[in-house]
Coordinates of N, CA, C and O in Angstrom, one line a residue:
X112 N 102.3 40.2 -64.3 CA 101.1 40.6 -63.6 C 99.9 39.8 -64.1 O 99.0 39.4 -63.3
X113 N 99.8 39.8 -65.4 CA 98.6 39.1 -66.0 C 98.6 37.6 -65.7 O 97.5 37.0 -65.4
X114 N 99.8 37.0 -65.6 CA 99.8 35.6 -65.2 C 99.3 35.3 -63.8 O 98.7 34.4 -63.5
X115 N 99.6 36.3 -62.9 CA 99.2 36.1 -61.5 C 97.7 36.2 -61.4 O 97.0 35.5 -60.7
X116 N 97.1 37.2 -62.1 CA 95.7 37.4 -62.1 C 95.0 36.1 -62.7 O 94.0 35.6 -62.2
X117 N 95.5 35.6 -63.8 CA 94.9 34.4 -64.4 C 95.0 33.2 -63.5 O 94.0 32.5 -63.3
X118 N 96.1 33.1 -62.9 CA 96.3 32.0 -61.9 C 95.4 32.1 -60.7 O 94.8 31.1 -60.3
X119 N 95.2 33.3 -60.2 CA 94.3 33.6 -59.1 C 92.8 33.2 -59.5 O 92.1 32.6 -58.8
X120 N 92.4 33.6 -60.7 CA 91.1 33.3 -61.2 C 90.9 31.8 -61.4 O 89.8 31.3 -61.1
X121 N 91.9 31.1 -61.8 CA 91.8 29.7 -62.0 C 91.6 29.0 -60.7 O 90.9 28.0 -60.5
X122 N 92.4 29.4 -59.7 CA 92.3 28.8 -58.3 C 90.9 29.0 -57.8 O 90.3 28.1 -57.2
X123 N 90.4 30.2 -57.9 CA 89.0 30.5 -57.4 C 88.0 29.6 -58.2 O 87.1 29.1 -57.6
X124 N 88.2 29.5 -59.4 CA 87.3 28.7 -60.3 C 87.2 27.3 -59.9 O 86.2 26.6 -59.9
X125 N 88.4 26.7 -59.6 CA 88.4 25.3 -59.2 C 87.9 25.0 -57.8 O 87.5 23.9 -57.5
X126 N 87.9 26.1 -56.9 CA 87.4 25.9 -55.6 C 85.9 26.0 -55.5 O 85.3 25.6 -54.6
X127 N 85.3 26.7 -56.5 CA 83.8 26.8 -56.5 C 83.1 25.5 -56.7 O 83.5 24.8 -57.6
X128 N 82.1 25.2 -56.0 CA 81.4 24.0 -56.1 C 80.3 24.1 -57.2 O 79.7 25.1 -57.4
X129 N 80.2 23.1 -58.0 CA 79.1 23.0 -59.0 C 77.8 22.9 -58.2 O 77.7 22.2 -57.3
X130 N 76.8 23.7 -58.7 CA 75.6 23.7 -57.9 C 74.4 23.6 -58.9 O 74.4 24.3 -59.9
X131 N 73.4 22.8 -58.6 CA 72.2 22.7 -59.3 C 71.1 23.3 -58.5 O 70.9 23.0 -57.4
X132 N 70.3 24.2 -59.2 CA 69.2 24.8 -58.5 C 67.9 24.4 -59.3 O 67.8 24.6 -60.4
X133 N 67.0 23.8 -58.5 CA 65.7 23.3 -59.0 C 64.6 24.2 -58.5 O 64.5 24.5 -57.3
X134 N 63.7 24.6 -59.4 CA 62.6 25.5 -59.1 C 61.3 24.7 -59.3 O 61.2 24.0 -60.3
X135 N 60.4 24.9 -58.4 CA 59.1 24.1 -58.4 C 58.3 24.6 -59.6 O 58.2 25.8 -59.9
X136 N 57.6 23.7 -60.3 CA 56.8 24.1 -61.4 C 55.4 24.7 -61.0 O 54.7 25.3 -61.7
X137 N 55.1 24.5 -59.7 CA 53.9 25.0 -59.1 C 54.2 26.2 -58.2 O 54.8 26.0 -57.2
X138 N 53.9 27.4 -58.7 CA 54.3 28.6 -58.0 C 53.7 28.8 -56.6 O 54.2 29.5 -55.7
X139 N 52.6 28.1 -56.3 CA 51.9 28.2 -55.0 C 52.3 27.1 -54.0 O 51.8 27.1 -52.9
X140 N 53.3 26.4 -54.3 CA 53.8 25.3 -53.5 C 54.5 25.9 -52.2 O 55.1 26.9 -52.3
X141 N 54.5 25.1 -51.1 CA 55.3 25.5 -50.0 C 56.7 25.0 -50.0 O 57.5 25.3 -49.2
X142 N 57.1 24.3 -51.1 CA 58.4 23.8 -51.3 C 58.9 24.4 -52.6 O 58.9 23.8 -53.7
X143 N 59.3 25.7 -52.7 CA 59.6 26.4 -53.9 C 60.9 25.9 -54.7 O 60.9 26.1 -55.9
X144 N 61.9 25.4 -53.9 CA 63.1 25.1 -54.6 C 63.9 24.1 -53.8 O 63.7 24.0 -52.6
X145 N 64.9 23.5 -54.4 CA 65.9 22.7 -53.7 C 67.2 22.9 -54.5 O 67.2 23.1 -55.7
X146 N 68.3 22.7 -53.8 CA 69.6 22.9 -54.4 C 70.5 21.7 -54.1 O 70.4 21.1 -53.0
X147 N 71.4 21.4 -55.0 CA 72.3 20.3 -54.8 C 73.7 20.8 -55.1 O 74.0 21.3 -56.2
X148 N 74.6 20.8 -54.1 CA 76.0 21.1 -54.3 C 76.7 19.8 -54.6 O 76.6 18.9 -53.8
X149 N 77.5 19.8 -55.6 CA 78.1 18.5 -56.1 C 78.9 17.8 -55.0 O 79.8 18.4 -54.5
X150 N 78.5 16.6 -54.7 CA 79.1 15.7 -53.7 C 79.3 16.4 -52.4 O 80.2 16.0 -51.6
X151 N 78.4 17.3 -52.0 CA 78.6 18.0 -50.7 C 77.3 17.9 -49.9 O 77.2 17.3 -48.9
X152 N 76.2 18.6 -50.4 CA 75.0 18.6 -49.6 C 73.8 18.9 -50.5 O 73.9 19.4 -51.7
X153 N 72.6 18.6 -50.0 CA 71.3 18.9 -50.6 C 70.5 19.7 -49.7 O 70.4 19.4 -48.5
X154 N 69.9 20.8 -50.2 CA 69.2 21.8 -49.4 C 67.8 21.9 -49.9 O 67.6 22.2 -51.1
X155 N 66.8 21.7 -49.0 CA 65.4 21.9 -49.4 C 64.9 23.2 -48.8 O 65.0 23.4 -47.6
X156 N 64.4 24.1 -49.6 CA 63.8 25.4 -49.1 C 62.3 25.3 -49.0 O 61.7 24.6 -49.8
X157 N 61.8 25.9 -47.9 CA 60.4 25.9 -47.7 C 59.9 27.4 -47.4 O 60.7 28.2 -47.0
X158 N 58.7 27.6 -47.7 CA 58.1 28.9 -47.4 C 57.7 29.0 -45.9 O 57.1 28.1 -45.4
X159 N 58.2 30.0 -45.3 CA 57.9 30.3 -43.9 C 57.3 31.7 -43.9 O 58.0 32.7 -44.0
X160 N 56.0 31.8 -43.8 CA 55.3 33.1 -44.0 C 55.4 33.5 -45.4 O 55.1 32.8 -46.4
X161 N 56.0 34.7 -45.6 CA 56.3 35.1 -47.0 C 57.7 35.0 -47.4 O 58.1 35.3 -48.5
X162 N 58.6 34.4 -46.5 CA 60.0 34.2 -46.8 C 60.3 32.8 -47.2 O 59.6 31.9 -46.8
X163 N 61.3 32.6 -48.1 CA 61.8 31.3 -48.5 C 63.1 31.0 -47.7 O 64.0 31.8 -47.9
X164 N 63.1 30.0 -46.9 CA 64.3 29.7 -46.1 C 64.8 28.3 -46.3 O 63.9 27.4 -46.5
X165 N 66.1 28.0 -46.2 CA 66.6 26.7 -46.2 C 66.2 25.9 -45.0 O 66.8 26.2 -43.9
X166 N 65.3 25.0 -45.0 CA 64.7 24.4 -43.8 C 65.4 23.0 -43.6 O 65.6 22.7 -42.4
X167 N 65.7 22.3 -44.6 CA 66.3 21.0 -44.5 C 67.6 20.9 -45.2 O 67.6 21.1 -46.5
X168 N 68.7 20.6 -44.5 CA 70.0 20.5 -45.2 C 70.5 19.1 -44.9 O 70.6 18.7 -43.7
X169 N 70.8 18.4 -45.9 CA 71.3 17.0 -45.8 C 72.7 17.0 -46.3 O 73.0 17.4 -47.5
X170 N 73.7 16.5 -45.6 CA 75.1 16.5 -46.0 C 75.4 15.3 -46.9 O 76.4 14.6 -46.6
X171 N 74.6 15.1 -47.9 CA 74.9 14.1 -48.9 C 74.1 14.4 -50.2 O 73.2 15.2 -50.1
X172 N 74.5 13.8 -51.3 CA 73.9 14.1 -52.5 C 73.4 12.7 -53.1 O 73.9 11.7 -52.7
X173 N 72.5 12.8 -54.0 CA 72.0 11.5 -54.6 C 73.0 10.8 -55.5 O 73.6 11.5 -56.3
X174 N 73.2 9.5 -55.3 CA 74.1 8.8 -56.2 C 73.4 8.5 -57.5 O 72.2 8.5 -57.6
X175 N 74.2 8.3 -58.5 CA 73.7 7.9 -59.9 C 73.2 6.5 -59.8 O 73.8 5.6 -59.4
X176 N 71.9 6.3 -60.3 CA 71.3 5.0 -60.3 C 71.0 4.5 -61.7 O 70.8 3.3 -61.8
X177 N 71.1 5.3 -62.7 CA 70.8 4.9 -64.1 C 71.6 5.8 -65.0 O 71.6 7.0 -64.8
X178 N 72.1 5.2 -66.1 CA 72.8 6.0 -67.1 C 72.5 5.3 -68.5 O 73.2 4.3 -68.7
X179 N 71.6 5.8 -69.3 CA 71.4 5.2 -70.6 C 70.2 5.9 -71.2 O 69.5 6.7 -70.6
X180 N 69.9 5.6 -72.5 CA 68.8 6.1 -73.2 C 68.8 7.7 -73.2 O 67.8 8.3 -73.2
X181 N 70.0 8.3 -73.2 CA 70.1 9.7 -73.3 C 69.8 10.4 -72.0 O 69.5 11.6 -72.0
X182 N 69.8 9.7 -70.8 CA 69.5 10.4 -69.6 C 70.4 9.7 -68.5 O 70.8 8.6 -68.5
X183 N 70.6 10.5 -67.4 CA 71.3 10.1 -66.2 C 70.4 10.4 -65.0 O 70.0 11.5 -64.8
X184 N 70.1 9.4 -64.2 CA 69.2 9.6 -63.1 C 69.9 9.4 -61.8 O 70.7 8.5 -61.6
X185 N 69.6 10.3 -60.9 CA 70.1 10.3 -59.5 C 69.0 10.2 -58.5 O 67.9 10.8 -58.7
X186 N 69.2 9.4 -57.5 CA 68.0 9.2 -56.5 C 68.6 8.9 -55.1 O 69.6 8.2 -55.0
X187 N 67.9 9.4 -54.1 CA 68.2 9.1 -52.7 C 67.0 9.3 -51.9 O 66.0 10.0 -52.2
X188 N 67.0 8.8 -50.7 CA 66.0 8.9 -49.7 C 66.7 9.4 -48.4 O 67.7 8.8 -48.0
X189 N 66.1 10.5 -47.8 CA 66.7 11.0 -46.6 C 65.5 11.2 -45.6 O 64.4 11.4 -46.0
X190 N 65.9 11.1 -44.3 CA 64.8 11.2 -43.3 C 65.3 12.2 -42.2 O 66.5 12.3 -41.9
X191 N 64.3 12.8 -41.6 CA 64.6 13.7 -40.4 C 63.4 13.6 -39.5 O 62.3 13.3 -39.9
X192 N 63.7 13.8 -38.2 CA 62.6 13.7 -37.2 C 62.8 14.7 -36.1 O 63.9 15.1 -35.8
X193 N 61.7 15.2 -35.6 CA 61.7 16.1 -34.4 C 60.5 15.7 -33.5 O 59.9 14.6 -33.7
X194 N 60.1 16.6 -32.6 CA 59.0 16.3 -31.7 C 57.7 16.3 -32.3 O 56.7 15.8 -31.8
X195 N 57.5 16.9 -33.5 CA 56.2 17.0 -34.2 C 56.0 15.9 -35.2 O 54.9 15.3 -35.2
X196 N 57.0 15.6 -36.0 CA 56.8 14.6 -37.1 C 58.1 13.9 -37.5 O 59.2 14.4 -37.3
X197 N 57.9 12.8 -38.2 CA 59.0 12.1 -38.9 C 58.8 12.4 -40.4 O 57.8 12.2 -40.9
X198 N 59.8 13.0 -41.0 CA 59.7 13.4 -42.4 C 60.7 12.6 -43.2 O 61.9 12.4 -42.9
X199 N 60.1 12.1 -44.3 CA 60.9 11.3 -45.3 C 60.8 11.9 -46.6 O 59.8 12.2 -47.1
X200 N 62.0 12.2 -47.2 CA 62.1 12.9 -48.5 C 62.7 11.9 -49.5 O 63.8 11.4 -49.3
X201 N 62.0 11.6 -50.6 CA 62.5 10.8 -51.7 C 62.8 11.8 -52.8 O 61.9 12.3 -53.4
X202 N 64.1 12.0 -53.0 CA 64.6 13.0 -54.0 C 65.2 12.3 -55.2 O 66.0 11.4 -55.1
X203 N 64.7 12.7 -56.4 CA 65.3 12.2 -57.6 C 65.4 13.3 -58.6 O 64.6 14.2 -58.6
X204 N 66.4 13.3 -59.4 CA 66.5 14.2 -60.5 C 67.2 13.5 -61.7 O 68.0 12.6 -61.5
X205 N 66.8 13.9 -62.9 CA 67.3 13.3 -64.1 C 67.9 14.3 -65.0 O 67.3 15.4 -65.3
X206 N 69.0 14.0 -65.6 CA 69.7 14.9 -66.6 C 69.4 14.3 -68.0 O 69.6 13.1 -68.3
X207 N 68.7 15.1 -68.8 CA 68.4 14.7 -70.2 C 69.4 15.3 -71.2 O 69.5 16.6 -71.3
X208 N 70.2 14.5 -71.8 CA 71.3 14.9 -72.6 C 70.8 15.6 -73.9 O 71.5 16.5 -74.4
X209 N 69.7 15.2 -74.5 CA 69.2 15.9 -75.7 C 68.9 17.3 -75.5 O 69.1 18.2 -76.4
X210 N 68.3 17.6 -74.4 CA 67.9 19.0 -74.1 C 68.8 19.7 -73.2 O 68.7 20.9 -72.9
X211 N 69.8 19.0 -72.6 CA 70.8 19.5 -71.7 C 70.1 20.2 -70.5 O 70.5 21.3 -70.0
X212 N 69.1 19.5 -69.9 CA 68.3 20.1 -68.8 C 68.1 19.0 -67.7 O 68.1 17.8 -68.0
X213 N 67.9 19.4 -66.5 CA 67.5 18.6 -65.4 C 66.1 18.7 -65.1 O 65.5 19.8 -65.1
X214 N 65.4 17.6 -64.7 CA 64.1 17.7 -64.1 C 64.2 17.0 -62.7 O 64.8 15.9 -62.6
X215 N 63.5 17.5 -61.7 CA 63.6 17.0 -60.4 C 62.3 16.6 -59.8 O 61.2 17.1 -60.3
X216 N 62.3 15.8 -58.8 CA 61.0 15.3 -58.2 C 61.3 15.0 -56.7 O 62.4 14.5 -56.4
X217 N 60.4 15.5 -55.8 CA 60.5 15.2 -54.4 C 59.2 14.7 -53.9 O 58.1 15.3 -54.2
X218 N 59.2 13.5 -53.3 CA 58.0 13.0 -52.6 C 58.3 13.1 -51.1 O 59.2 12.4 -50.6
X219 N 57.6 13.9 -50.4 CA 57.8 14.2 -49.0 C 56.6 13.5 -48.2 O 55.4 13.7 -48.5
X220 N 57.0 12.7 -47.3 CA 56.0 12.0 -46.4 C 56.2 12.5 -45.0 O 57.2 12.3 -44.4
X221 N 55.1 13.1 -44.4 CA 55.1 13.6 -43.1 C 54.3 12.6 -42.2 O 53.1 12.6 -42.4
X222 N 54.9 11.9 -41.3 CA 54.2 11.1 -40.3 C 54.2 11.8 -39.0 O 55.2 11.9 -38.3
X223 N 53.0 12.3 -38.6 CA 52.9 13.1 -37.4 C 52.9 12.2 -36.2 O 52.4 11.1 -36.2
X224 N 53.4 12.7 -35.0 CA 53.5 11.9 -33.8 C 52.2 12.0 -33.0 O 52.1 11.3 -32.0
X225 N 51.3 12.9 -33.4 CA 50.0 13.0 -32.7 C 49.0 12.3 -33.6 O 49.3 11.5 -34.4
X226 N 47.7 12.7 -33.4 CA 46.6 12.0 -34.1 C 46.4 12.5 -35.5 O 45.5 12.0 -36.2
X227 N 47.1 13.4 -36.0 CA 46.9 13.9 -37.4 C 47.3 12.8 -38.4 O 48.2 12.0 -38.1
X228 N 46.6 12.8 -39.5 CA 46.9 11.8 -40.5 C 48.2 12.1 -41.2 O 48.7 13.2 -41.3
X229 N 48.8 11.1 -41.8 CA 50.0 11.2 -42.6 C 49.8 12.0 -43.8 O 48.8 11.8 -44.5
X230 N 50.7 12.9 -44.2 CA 50.6 13.7 -45.4 C 51.6 13.4 -46.3 O 52.8 13.1 -46.0
X231 N 51.3 13.3 -47.6 CA 52.2 13.0 -48.7 C 52.1 14.2 -49.7 O 51.1 14.5 -50.2
X232 N 53.3 14.8 -50.0 CA 53.4 15.8 -51.0 C 54.3 15.3 -52.1 O 55.4 14.8 -51.9
X233 N 53.9 15.6 -53.3 CA 54.7 15.2 -54.5 C 54.9 16.5 -55.3 O 53.9 17.2 -55.7
X234 N 56.2 16.9 -55.5 CA 56.5 18.1 -56.1 C 57.4 17.9 -57.4 O 58.3 17.0 -57.3
X235 N 57.2 18.6 -58.4 CA 58.0 18.5 -59.6 C 58.8 19.8 -59.8 O 58.3 20.9 -59.6
X236 N 60.1 19.6 -60.2 CA 61.0 20.8 -60.3 C 61.7 20.7 -61.7 O 61.8 19.7 -62.3
X237 N 62.2 21.9 -62.1 CA 63.0 22.0 -63.3 C 64.1 23.0 -63.0 O 64.0 23.9 -62.1
X238 N 65.2 22.9 -63.7 CA 66.3 23.9 -63.6 C 66.0 25.1 -64.5 O 65.3 25.0 -65.5
X239 N 66.5 26.2 -64.1 CA 66.3 27.5 -64.8 C 67.4 27.6 -65.9 O 68.5 27.4 -65.7
X240 N 66.9 27.9 -67.1 CA 67.9 28.1 -68.2 C 68.3 29.5 -68.2 O 67.5 30.4 -68.1
X241 N 69.6 29.8 -68.2 CA 70.2 31.1 -68.2 C 69.7 31.9 -67.0 O 69.0 32.9 -67.2
X242 N 70.0 31.5 -65.7 CA 69.5 32.2 -64.6 C 70.0 33.6 -64.4 O 71.1 33.9 -64.9

């Protein structure tokens, strides 16, 4: 019976996706967090009123672009468009081996289709230790 339970727990453990959760260092930002599911998807959460909702989901993750000097960097650019604006997100995050932590960065460029000027947001993120 114990072997069956252990085998069941191992199967569940191998099916769970590794996930990185990044939290914004600015508590008043409209982009409070983003999540990366290993080799599956990237989700950017936005504040809608007083709620935080997953607003942008991209079915890809950032590829590794650098590995050296005690860090590993991942970087990608994704775009989305609707009737209001064209949005471009430059997402990067770096793993620092000495501190065993990730730091993230998103540069969001909103190009509106009407006469409003283009907006650029730059946000810094970090992972939570012992969430």
